[in-house]
Amino acid sequence: MASLMIRARTHAGDFEAAVEVFERSVALGRARGEPLSKGLALRFIGACSHVADGQRALSLHRQHFHDVLMHGVGAASAARVARAAEEVAVEEDEGGAMEKTAASGQEDESTMARMSLVHVLYAWARRGDLEMARSLLEEAEGAGVQVSDRHVNALLLACVHRDDPDEALRIFNARFGPLEAGAQVMTVAAEEAVGAAEASGGCAQHASGAHRSSRSSHVEARLVASRHSYLFLLRAGLQGGAIDLALRVRQRAEAAGLSLGLDGDTLVMRALVESGEVGSALRLYSERYKGQPSNSLALIDRKSAS
């Protein structure tokens, strides 16, 4: 119940109420001599991430999950952060996609520790603090924690919030392979395969490898870029004024057969309008939205009238 209340209060924009729920739960457990539930701790770390409270999220992570993450890595899958089935809107980013699994209480501590790290990275990313997010990730890597696309996506999101498309592109190229050469992409089928492999205790890296596309012959041992990887890079380009980068991201994603969805289409239409290609934006709108109302249409109309 406390976990659900924390989530509800946070998403209703009342984080202070969520803090009160968490603190009452901690006090009640202490009075009973009971340790804090790892699932509840993870839920609250996720809530802190949602409101970009990086310091509180990090403090709780170090208290409840740091030792497990740093010393209990073993040979478990790097990407075992419970990919939820539901899609997450790009405005909310993908951090919220882990909440359903966290609430189930069925994950082992190692998996929850990885989920906690992702939440912490996103908390700092939402503040635009790339340095802190990168430092935490490098610390984890140094301890043997294998990096997944979600970790890298947090760094890309930090670039979005600090309007730094150049750094976003450098991170994307370094982790996923050169954008222009055709970075490996994770399709929906691959994400489902990863989830199935994780559920059965298999290796997610091997599962995702069976579904890679647009692999460059000179790009080896790279992570697999997900839909959110491209969306965050596209956003970084658009918000940082690098419209040409945003359009190149769209072209490379399409060439790789990766759909960016309606969120991506809206961003692409905005990039097209900003670059003066109103006709292309209208064609994309006609193809994808099929006459449905959209904020993008108003944007196109304003640009056409100017």
JSON list of C-alpha atoms in Angstrom, two decimals, residues 39-251:
[
{"chain": "A", "resi": 39, "resn": "GLY", "atom": "CA", "xyz": [11.01, -2.97, -2.81]},
{"chain": "A", "resi": 40, "resn": "LEU", "atom": "CA", "xyz": [9.75, 0.09, -0.93]},
{"chain": "A", "resi": 41, "resn": "ALA", "atom": "CA", "xyz": [13.23, 1.62, -0.92]},
{"chain": "A", "resi": 42, "resn": "LEU", "atom": "CA", "xyz": [13.46, 1.10, -4.68]},
{"chain": "A", "resi": 43, "resn": "ARG", "atom": "CA", "xyz": [10.04, 2.64, -5.20]},
{"chain": "A", "resi": 44, "resn": "PHE", "atom": "CA", "xyz": [11.02, 5.75, -3.28]},
{"chain": "A", "resi": 45, "resn": "ILE", "atom": "CA", "xyz": [14.32, 6.02, -5.12]},
{"chain": "A", "resi": 46, "resn": "GLY", "atom": "CA", "xyz": [12.26, 5.95, -8.31]},
{"chain": "A", "resi": 47, "resn": "ALA", "atom": "CA", "xyz": [10.08, 8.73, -6.92]},
{"chain": "A", "resi": 48, "resn": "CYS", "atom": "CA", "xyz": [13.17, 10.79, -6.14]},
{"chain": "A", "resi": 49, "resn": "SER", "atom": "CA", "xyz": [14.35, 10.19, -9.69]},
{"chain": "A", "resi": 50, "resn": "HIS", "atom": "CA", "xyz": [11.01, 11.37, -11.07]},
{"chain": "A", "resi": 51, "resn": "VAL", "atom": "CA", "xyz": [11.45, 14.78, -9.41]},
{"chain": "A", "resi": 52, "resn": "ALA", "atom": "CA", "xyz": [15.20, 14.97, -10.12]},
{"chain": "A", "resi": 53, "resn": "ASP", "atom": "CA", "xyz": [16.18, 14.70, -6.46]},
{"chain": "A", "resi": 54, "resn": "GLY", "atom": "CA", "xyz": [19.56, 13.22, -7.21]},
{"chain": "A", "resi": 55, "resn": "GLN", "atom": "CA", "xyz": [21.08, 13.67, -3.77]},
{"chain": "A", "resi": 56, "resn": "ARG", "atom": "CA", "xyz": [18.28, 11.87, -1.93]},
{"chain": "A", "resi": 57, "resn": "ALA", "atom": "CA", "xyz": [18.14, 9.11, -4.53]},
{"chain": "A", "resi": 58, "resn": "LEU", "atom": "CA", "xyz": [21.89, 8.57, -4.31]},
{"chain": "A", "resi": 59, "resn": "SER", "atom": "CA", "xyz": [21.86, 8.53, -0.51]},
{"chain": "A", "resi": 60, "resn": "LEU", "atom": "CA", "xyz": [19.18, 5.82, -0.41]},
{"chain": "A", "resi": 61, "resn": "HIS", "atom": "CA", "xyz": [20.88, 3.87, -3.18]},
{"chain": "A", "resi": 62, "resn": "ARG", "atom": "CA", "xyz": [24.16, 3.81, -1.27]},
{"chain": "A", "resi": 63, "resn": "GLN", "atom": "CA", "xyz": [22.34, 2.79, 1.91]},
{"chain": "A", "resi": 64, "resn": "HIS", "atom": "CA", "xyz": [20.28, -0.06, 0.43]},
{"chain": "A", "resi": 65, "resn": "PHE", "atom": "CA", "xyz": [21.78, -1.22, -2.87]},
{"chain": "A", "resi": 66, "resn": "HIS", "atom": "CA", "xyz": [25.34, 0.00, -3.33]},
{"chain": "A", "resi": 67, "resn": "ASP", "atom": "CA", "xyz": [27.07, -2.99, -1.72]},
{"chain": "A", "resi": 68, "resn": "VAL", "atom": "CA", "xyz": [24.91, -5.48, -3.63]},
{"chain": "A", "resi": 69, "resn": "LEU", "atom": "CA", "xyz": [25.62, -3.70, -6.89]},
{"chain": "A", "resi": 70, "resn": "MET", "atom": "CA", "xyz": [29.35, -3.40, -6.34]},
{"chain": "A", "resi": 71, "resn": "HIS", "atom": "CA", "xyz": [30.03, -6.81, -4.84]},
{"chain": "A", "resi": 72, "resn": "GLY", "atom": "CA", "xyz": [27.23, -9.03, -6.08]},
{"chain": "A", "resi": 73, "resn": "VAL", "atom": "CA", "xyz": [27.48, -8.56, -9.82]},
{"chain": "A", "resi": 74, "resn": "GLY", "atom": "CA", "xyz": [28.55, -12.09, -10.73]},
{"chain": "A", "resi": 75, "resn": "ALA", "atom": "CA", "xyz": [27.69, -13.22, -14.24]},
{"chain": "A", "resi": 76, "resn": "ALA", "atom": "CA", "xyz": [24.15, -11.89, -14.25]},
{"chain": "A", "resi": 77, "resn": "SER", "atom": "CA", "xyz": [22.83, -10.11, -17.30]},
{"chain": "A", "resi": 78, "resn": "ALA", "atom": "CA", "xyz": [23.93, -6.52, -17.73]},
{"chain": "A", "resi": 79, "resn": "ALA", "atom": "CA", "xyz": [20.52, -5.45, -18.95]},
{"chain": "A", "resi": 80, "resn": "ARG", "atom": "CA", "xyz": [18.51, -7.16, -16.24]},
{"chain": "A", "resi": 81, "resn": "VAL", "atom": "CA", "xyz": [16.61, -4.07, -15.21]},
{"chain": "A", "resi": 82, "resn": "ALA", "atom": "CA", "xyz": [13.18, -5.52, -15.94]},
{"chain": "A", "resi": 83, "resn": "ARG", "atom": "CA", "xyz": [11.96, -4.05, -19.21]},
{"chain": "A", "resi": 84, "resn": "ALA", "atom": "CA", "xyz": [8.27, -3.44, -18.61]},
{"chain": "A", "resi": 85, "resn": "ALA", "atom": "CA", "xyz": [5.89, -4.13, -21.48]},
{"chain": "A", "resi": 86, "resn": "GLU", "atom": "CA", "xyz": [4.35, -0.68, -21.49]},
{"chain": "A", "resi": 87, "resn": "GLU", "atom": "CA", "xyz": [5.86, 2.09, -23.58]},
{"chain": "A", "resi": 88, "resn": "VAL", "atom": "CA", "xyz": [6.87, 5.25, -21.78]},
{"chain": "A", "resi": 89, "resn": "ALA", "atom": "CA", "xyz": [6.31, 8.64, -23.34]},
{"chain": "A", "resi": 90, "resn": "VAL", "atom": "CA", "xyz": [9.55, 10.36, -24.26]},
{"chain": "A", "resi": 91, "resn": "GLU", "atom": "CA", "xyz": [8.66, 13.32, -22.07]},
{"chain": "A", "resi": 92, "resn": "GLU", "atom": "CA", "xyz": [8.65, 11.00, -19.06]},
{"chain": "A", "resi": 93, "resn": "ASP", "atom": "CA", "xyz": [11.70, 9.12, -20.37]},
{"chain": "A", "resi": 94, "resn": "GLU", "atom": "CA", "xyz": [12.20, 5.43, -19.82]},
{"chain": "A", "resi": 95, "resn": "GLY", "atom": "CA", "xyz": [12.97, 5.49, -16.11]},
{"chain": "A", "resi": 96, "resn": "GLY", "atom": "CA", "xyz": [9.29, 4.99, -15.32]},
{"chain": "A", "resi": 97, "resn": "ALA", "atom": "CA", "xyz": [9.17, 1.78, -17.33]},
{"chain": "A", "resi": 98, "resn": "MET", "atom": "CA", "xyz": [10.80, -0.10, -14.47]},
{"chain": "A", "resi": 99, "resn": "GLU", "atom": "CA", "xyz": [8.21, 0.83, -11.86]},
{"chain": "A", "resi": 100, "resn": "LYS", "atom": "CA", "xyz": [5.73, -1.95, -12.58]},
{"chain": "A", "resi": 101, "resn": "THR", "atom": "CA", "xyz": [8.32, -4.65, -12.06]},
{"chain": "A", "resi": 102, "resn": "ALA", "atom": "CA", "xyz": [9.72, -2.97, -8.96]},
{"chain": "A", "resi": 103, "resn": "ALA", "atom": "CA", "xyz": [6.25, -2.90, -7.42]},
{"chain": "A", "resi": 104, "resn": "SER", "atom": "CA", "xyz": [5.79, -6.64, -7.91]},
{"chain": "A", "resi": 105, "resn": "GLY", "atom": "CA", "xyz": [8.40, -7.38, -5.25]},
{"chain": "A", "resi": 106, "resn": "GLN", "atom": "CA", "xyz": [9.52, -10.43, -7.22]},
{"chain": "A", "resi": 107, "resn": "GLU", "atom": "CA", "xyz": [12.95, -9.21, -8.28]},
{"chain": "A", "resi": 108, "resn": "ASP", "atom": "CA", "xyz": [16.10, -10.37, -6.57]},
{"chain": "A", "resi": 109, "resn": "GLU", "atom": "CA", "xyz": [18.36, -7.86, -4.85]},
{"chain": "A", "resi": 110, "resn": "SER", "atom": "CA", "xyz": [20.93, -7.88, -7.63]},
{"chain": "A", "resi": 111, "resn": "THR", "atom": "CA", "xyz": [18.31, -6.90, -10.18]},
{"chain": "A", "resi": 112, "resn": "MET", "atom": "CA", "xyz": [16.83, -4.27, -7.88]},
{"chain": "A", "resi": 113, "resn": "ALA", "atom": "CA", "xyz": [20.31, -2.85, -7.33]},
{"chain": "A", "resi": 114, "resn": "ARG", "atom": "CA", "xyz": [20.73, -2.37, -11.08]},
{"chain": "A", "resi": 115, "resn": "MET", "atom": "CA", "xyz": [17.31, -0.79, -11.30]},
{"chain": "A", "resi": 116, "resn": "SER", "atom": "CA", "xyz": [18.24, 1.51, -8.45]},
{"chain": "A", "resi": 117, "resn": "LEU", "atom": "CA", "xyz": [21.39, 2.62, -10.27]},
{"chain": "A", "resi": 118, "resn": "VAL", "atom": "CA", "xyz": [19.36, 3.48, -13.36]},
{"chain": "A", "resi": 119, "resn": "HIS", "atom": "CA", "xyz": [16.95, 5.52, -11.24]},
{"chain": "A", "resi": 120, "resn": "VAL", "atom": "CA", "xyz": [19.85, 7.40, -9.67]},
{"chain": "A", "resi": 121, "resn": "LEU", "atom": "CA", "xyz": [21.43, 8.12, -13.05]},
{"chain": "A", "resi": 122, "resn": "TYR", "atom": "CA", "xyz": [18.14, 9.47, -14.35]},
{"chain": "A", "resi": 123, "resn": "ALA", "atom": "CA", "xyz": [17.71, 11.64, -11.26]},
{"chain": "A", "resi": 124, "resn": "TRP", "atom": "CA", "xyz": [20.98, 13.42, -12.01]},
{"chain": "A", "resi": 125, "resn": "ALA", "atom": "CA", "xyz": [20.29, 13.38, -15.76]},
{"chain": "A", "resi": 126, "resn": "ARG", "atom": "CA", "xyz": [17.04, 15.28, -15.24]},
{"chain": "A", "resi": 127, "resn": "ARG", "atom": "CA", "xyz": [19.08, 17.95, -13.48]},
{"chain": "A", "resi": 128, "resn": "GLY", "atom": "CA", "xyz": [21.39, 18.15, -16.48]},
{"chain": "A", "resi": 129, "resn": "ASP", "atom": "CA", "xyz": [24.29, 17.01, -14.29]},
{"chain": "A", "resi": 130, "resn": "LEU", "atom": "CA", "xyz": [26.17, 14.92, -16.82]},
{"chain": "A", "resi": 131, "resn": "GLU", "atom": "CA", "xyz": [29.34, 14.95, -14.75]},
{"chain": "A", "resi": 132, "resn": "MET", "atom": "CA", "xyz": [27.70, 13.30, -11.75]},
{"chain": "A", "resi": 133, "resn": "ALA", "atom": "CA", "xyz": [25.81, 10.77, -13.86]},
{"chain": "A", "resi": 134, "resn": "ARG", "atom": "CA", "xyz": [28.97, 9.86, -15.74]},
{"chain": "A", "resi": 135, "resn": "SER", "atom": "CA", "xyz": [31.01, 9.62, -12.54]},
{"chain": "A", "resi": 136, "resn": "LEU", "atom": "CA", "xyz": [28.49, 7.23, -10.96]},
{"chain": "A", "resi": 137, "resn": "LEU", "atom": "CA", "xyz": [28.38, 5.09, -14.07]},
{"chain": "A", "resi": 138, "resn": "GLU", "atom": "CA", "xyz": [32.17, 4.92, -14.30]},
{"chain": "A", "resi": 139, "resn": "GLU", "atom": "CA", "xyz": [32.32, 3.94, -10.63]},
{"chain": "A", "resi": 140, "resn": "ALA", "atom": "CA", "xyz": [29.93, 1.08, -11.30]},
{"chain": "A", "resi": 141, "resn": "GLU", "atom": "CA", "xyz": [31.83, 0.02, -14.42]},
{"chain": "A", "resi": 142, "resn": "GLY", "atom": "CA", "xyz": [35.05, 0.00, -12.44]},
{"chain": "A", "resi": 143, "resn": "ALA", "atom": "CA", "xyz": [33.45, -2.44, -10.01]},
{"chain": "A", "resi": 144, "resn": "GLY", "atom": "CA", "xyz": [32.51, -4.80, -12.83]},
{"chain": "A", "resi": 145, "resn": "VAL", "atom": "CA", "xyz": [28.91, -3.75, -13.43]},
{"chain": "A", "resi": 146, "resn": "GLN", "atom": "CA", "xyz": [28.22, -4.23, -17.12]},
{"chain": "A", "resi": 147, "resn": "VAL", "atom": "CA", "xyz": [26.64, -1.25, -18.82]},
{"chain": "A", "resi": 148, "resn": "SER", "atom": "CA", "xyz": [23.27, -1.51, -20.56]},
{"chain": "A", "resi": 149, "resn": "ASP", "atom": "CA", "xyz": [21.57, 0.82, -23.02]},
{"chain": "A", "resi": 150, "resn": "ARG", "atom": "CA", "xyz": [19.54, 2.29, -20.14]},
{"chain": "A", "resi": 151, "resn": "HIS", "atom": "CA", "xyz": [22.67, 3.53, -18.40]},
{"chain": "A", "resi": 152, "resn": "VAL", "atom": "CA", "xyz": [23.87, 5.23, -21.57]},
{"chain": "A", "resi": 153, "resn": "ASN", "atom": "CA", "xyz": [20.43, 6.65, -22.25]},
{"chain": "A", "resi": 154, "resn": "ALA", "atom": "CA", "xyz": [20.61, 8.44, -18.91]},
{"chain": "A", "resi": 155, "resn": "LEU", "atom": "CA", "xyz": [23.77, 10.20, -20.08]},
{"chain": "A", "resi": 156, "resn": "LEU", "atom": "CA", "xyz": [22.01, 11.16, -23.30]},
{"chain": "A", "resi": 157, "resn": "LEU", "atom": "CA", "xyz": [19.09, 12.56, -21.31]},
{"chain": "A", "resi": 158, "resn": "ALA", "atom": "CA", "xyz": [21.50, 14.67, -19.29]},
{"chain": "A", "resi": 159, "resn": "CYS", "atom": "CA", "xyz": [22.71, 16.16, -22.58]},
{"chain": "A", "resi": 160, "resn": "VAL", "atom": "CA", "xyz": [19.10, 16.92, -23.50]},
{"chain": "A", "resi": 161, "resn": "HIS", "atom": "CA", "xyz": [18.60, 18.87, -20.28]},
{"chain": "A", "resi": 162, "resn": "ARG", "atom": "CA", "xyz": [21.81, 20.84, -20.72]},
{"chain": "A", "resi": 163, "resn": "ASP", "atom": "CA", "xyz": [21.23, 21.53, -24.45]},
{"chain": "A", "resi": 164, "resn": "ASP", "atom": "CA", "xyz": [24.46, 19.82, -25.49]},
{"chain": "A", "resi": 165, "resn": "PRO", "atom": "CA", "xyz": [23.93, 17.96, -28.78]},
{"chain": "A", "resi": 166, "resn": "ASP", "atom": "CA", "xyz": [27.66, 17.65, -29.48]},
{"chain": "A", "resi": 167, "resn": "GLU", "atom": "CA", "xyz": [28.32, 15.72, -26.28]},
{"chain": "A", "resi": 168, "resn": "ALA", "atom": "CA", "xyz": [25.20, 13.62, -26.84]},
{"chain": "A", "resi": 169, "resn": "LEU", "atom": "CA", "xyz": [26.51, 12.57, -30.23]},
{"chain": "A", "resi": 170, "resn": "ARG", "atom": "CA", "xyz": [29.95, 11.78, -28.78]},
{"chain": "A", "resi": 171, "resn": "ILE", "atom": "CA", "xyz": [28.36, 9.56, -26.13]},
{"chain": "A", "resi": 172, "resn": "PHE", "atom": "CA", "xyz": [26.11, 7.84, -28.68]},
{"chain": "A", "resi": 173, "resn": "ASN", "atom": "CA", "xyz": [29.01, 7.15, -31.04]},
{"chain": "A", "resi": 174, "resn": "ALA", "atom": "CA", "xyz": [31.29, 5.89, -28.28]},
{"chain": "A", "resi": 175, "resn": "ARG", "atom": "CA", "xyz": [28.76, 3.53, -26.74]},
{"chain": "A", "resi": 176, "resn": "PHE", "atom": "CA", "xyz": [26.61, 2.38, -29.67]},
{"chain": "A", "resi": 177, "resn": "GLY", "atom": "CA", "xyz": [28.92, 2.89, -32.62]},
{"chain": "A", "resi": 178, "resn": "PRO", "atom": "CA", "xyz": [29.07, 5.77, -35.13]},
{"chain": "A", "resi": 179, "resn": "LEU", "atom": "CA", "xyz": [25.63, 7.11, -35.99]},
{"chain": "A", "resi": 180, "resn": "GLU", "atom": "CA", "xyz": [26.58, 7.60, -39.64]},
{"chain": "A", "resi": 181, "resn": "ALA", "atom": "CA", "xyz": [27.88, 4.05, -39.92]},
{"chain": "A", "resi": 182, "resn": "GLY", "atom": "CA", "xyz": [24.63, 2.61, -38.69]},
{"chain": "A", "resi": 183, "resn": "ALA", "atom": "CA", "xyz": [24.64, 1.89, -34.97]},
{"chain": "A", "resi": 184, "resn": "GLN", "atom": "CA", "xyz": [23.14, -1.39, -33.90]},
{"chain": "A", "resi": 185, "resn": "VAL", "atom": "CA", "xyz": [19.52, -1.01, -32.86]},
{"chain": "A", "resi": 186, "resn": "MET", "atom": "CA", "xyz": [17.28, -2.96, -30.55]},
{"chain": "A", "resi": 187, "resn": "THR", "atom": "CA", "xyz": [13.94, -3.69, -32.14]},
{"chain": "A", "resi": 188, "resn": "VAL", "atom": "CA", "xyz": [10.71, -4.32, -30.25]},
{"chain": "A", "resi": 189, "resn": "ALA", "atom": "CA", "xyz": [11.21, -8.04, -30.87]},
{"chain": "A", "resi": 190, "resn": "ALA", "atom": "CA", "xyz": [14.67, -7.81, -29.37]},
{"chain": "A", "resi": 191, "resn": "GLU", "atom": "CA", "xyz": [13.38, -6.06, -26.27]},
{"chain": "A", "resi": 192, "resn": "GLU", "atom": "CA", "xyz": [10.81, -8.82, -25.84]},
{"chain": "A", "resi": 193, "resn": "ALA", "atom": "CA", "xyz": [13.54, -11.43, -26.28]},
{"chain": "A", "resi": 194, "resn": "VAL", "atom": "CA", "xyz": [15.66, -9.69, -23.65]},
{"chain": "A", "resi": 195, "resn": "GLY", "atom": "CA", "xyz": [12.76, -9.74, -21.24]},
{"chain": "A", "resi": 196, "resn": "ALA", "atom": "CA", "xyz": [12.16, -13.43, -21.86]},
{"chain": "A", "resi": 197, "resn": "ALA", "atom": "CA", "xyz": [15.84, -14.26, -21.40]},
{"chain": "A", "resi": 198, "resn": "GLU", "atom": "CA", "xyz": [15.97, -12.33, -18.16]},
{"chain": "A", "resi": 199, "resn": "ALA", "atom": "CA", "xyz": [12.83, -13.99, -16.83]},
{"chain": "A", "resi": 200, "resn": "SER", "atom": "CA", "xyz": [14.37, -17.41, -17.43]},
{"chain": "A", "resi": 201, "resn": "GLY", "atom": "CA", "xyz": [17.78, -16.41, -16.06]},
{"chain": "A", "resi": 202, "resn": "GLY", "atom": "CA", "xyz": [19.40, -16.38, -19.49]},
{"chain": "A", "resi": 203, "resn": "CYS", "atom": "CA", "xyz": [21.80, -13.91, -20.98]},
{"chain": "A", "resi": 204, "resn": "ALA", "atom": "CA", "xyz": [20.11, -10.80, -22.32]},
{"chain": "A", "resi": 205, "resn": "GLN", "atom": "CA", "xyz": [23.16, -9.85, -24.33]},
{"chain": "A", "resi": 206, "resn": "HIS", "atom": "CA", "xyz": [22.92, -13.07, -26.34]},
{"chain": "A", "resi": 207, "resn": "ALA", "atom": "CA", "xyz": [19.18, -12.69, -26.78]},
{"chain": "A", "resi": 208, "resn": "SER", "atom": "CA", "xyz": [19.43, -9.16, -28.10]},
{"chain": "A", "resi": 209, "resn": "GLY", "atom": "CA", "xyz": [22.24, -10.14, -30.46]},
{"chain": "A", "resi": 210, "resn": "ALA", "atom": "CA", "xyz": [19.86, -12.31, -32.46]},
{"chain": "A", "resi": 211, "resn": "HIS", "atom": "CA", "xyz": [17.79, -9.27, -33.32]},
{"chain": "A", "resi": 212, "resn": "ARG", "atom": "CA", "xyz": [20.43, -6.69, -34.17]},
{"chain": "A", "resi": 213, "resn": "SER", "atom": "CA", "xyz": [20.09, -4.83, -37.43]},
{"chain": "A", "resi": 214, "resn": "SER", "atom": "CA", "xyz": [22.20, -2.41, -39.48]},
{"chain": "A", "resi": 215, "resn": "ARG", "atom": "CA", "xyz": [25.39, -3.74, -37.95]},
{"chain": "A", "resi": 216, "resn": "SER", "atom": "CA", "xyz": [28.51, -2.14, -39.37]},
{"chain": "A", "resi": 217, "resn": "SER", "atom": "CA", "xyz": [31.30, -4.59, -40.08]},
{"chain": "A", "resi": 218, "resn": "HIS", "atom": "CA", "xyz": [33.80, -2.41, -38.25]},
{"chain": "A", "resi": 219, "resn": "VAL", "atom": "CA", "xyz": [31.67, -1.86, -35.16]},
{"chain": "A", "resi": 220, "resn": "GLU", "atom": "CA", "xyz": [32.36, -4.62, -32.66]},
{"chain": "A", "resi": 221, "resn": "ALA", "atom": "CA", "xyz": [31.38, -5.21, -29.03]},
{"chain": "A", "resi": 222, "resn": "ARG", "atom": "CA", "xyz": [29.03, -2.23, -28.98]},
{"chain": "A", "resi": 223, "resn": "LEU", "atom": "CA", "xyz": [25.89, -1.86, -26.93]},
{"chain": "A", "resi": 224, "resn": "VAL", "atom": "CA", "xyz": [22.60, -2.04, -28.77]},
{"chain": "A", "resi": 225, "resn": "ALA", "atom": "CA", "xyz": [20.83, 1.29, -29.20]},
{"chain": "A", "resi": 226, "resn": "SER", "atom": "CA", "xyz": [17.17, 1.27, -28.22]},
{"chain": "A", "resi": 227, "resn": "ARG", "atom": "CA", "xyz": [14.31, 3.45, -29.41]},
{"chain": "A", "resi": 228, "resn": "HIS", "atom": "CA", "xyz": [14.93, 5.77, -26.47]},
{"chain": "A", "resi": 229, "resn": "SER", "atom": "CA", "xyz": [18.60, 6.08, -27.40]},
{"chain": "A", "resi": 230, "resn": "TYR", "atom": "CA", "xyz": [17.61, 7.59, -30.73]},
{"chain": "A", "resi": 231, "resn": "LEU", "atom": "CA", "xyz": [14.82, 9.68, -29.21]},
{"chain": "A", "resi": 232, "resn": "PHE", "atom": "CA", "xyz": [17.12, 11.24, -26.64]},
{"chain": "A", "resi": 233, "resn": "LEU", "atom": "CA", "xyz": [19.75, 11.99, -29.27]},
{"chain": "A", "resi": 234, "resn": "LEU", "atom": "CA", "xyz": [17.06, 13.50, -31.49]},
{"chain": "A", "resi": 235, "resn": "ARG", "atom": "CA", "xyz": [15.81, 15.63, -28.59]},
{"chain": "A", "resi": 236, "resn": "ALA", "atom": "CA", "xyz": [19.34, 16.75, -27.78]},
{"chain": "A", "resi": 237, "resn": "GLY", "atom": "CA", "xyz": [19.79, 17.90, -31.36]},
{"chain": "A", "resi": 238, "resn": "LEU", "atom": "CA", "xyz": [16.45, 19.70, -31.48]},
{"chain": "A", "resi": 239, "resn": "GLN", "atom": "CA", "xyz": [16.71, 21.41, -28.10]},
{"chain": "A", "resi": 240, "resn": "GLY", "atom": "CA", "xyz": [20.36, 22.30, -28.64]},
{"chain": "A", "resi": 241, "resn": "GLY", "atom": "CA", "xyz": [19.68, 23.95, -31.97]},
{"chain": "A", "resi": 242, "resn": "ALA", "atom": "CA", "xyz": [21.41, 21.21, -34.01]},
{"chain": "A", "resi": 243, "resn": "ILE", "atom": "CA", "xyz": [18.48, 20.63, -36.35]},
{"chain": "A", "resi": 244, "resn": "ASP", "atom": "CA", "xyz": [20.66, 18.84, -38.88]},
{"chain": "A", "resi": 245, "resn": "LEU", "atom": "CA", "xyz": [21.61, 16.28, -36.22]},
{"chain": "A", "resi": 246, "resn": "ALA", "atom": "CA", "xyz": [17.96, 15.69, -35.35]},
{"chain": "A", "resi": 247, "resn": "LEU", "atom": "CA", "xyz": [17.15, 15.01, -38.99]},
{"chain": "A", "resi": 248, "resn": "ARG", "atom": "CA", "xyz": [20.16, 12.70, -39.37]},
{"chain": "A", "resi": 249, "resn": "VAL", "atom": "CA", "xyz": [19.02, 10.72, -36.34]},
{"chain": "A", "resi": 250, "resn": "ARG", "atom": "CA", "xyz": [15.64, 10.24, -37.99]},
{"chain": "A", "resi": 251, "resn": "GLN", "atom": "CA", "xyz": [17.25, 9.12, -41.25]}
]
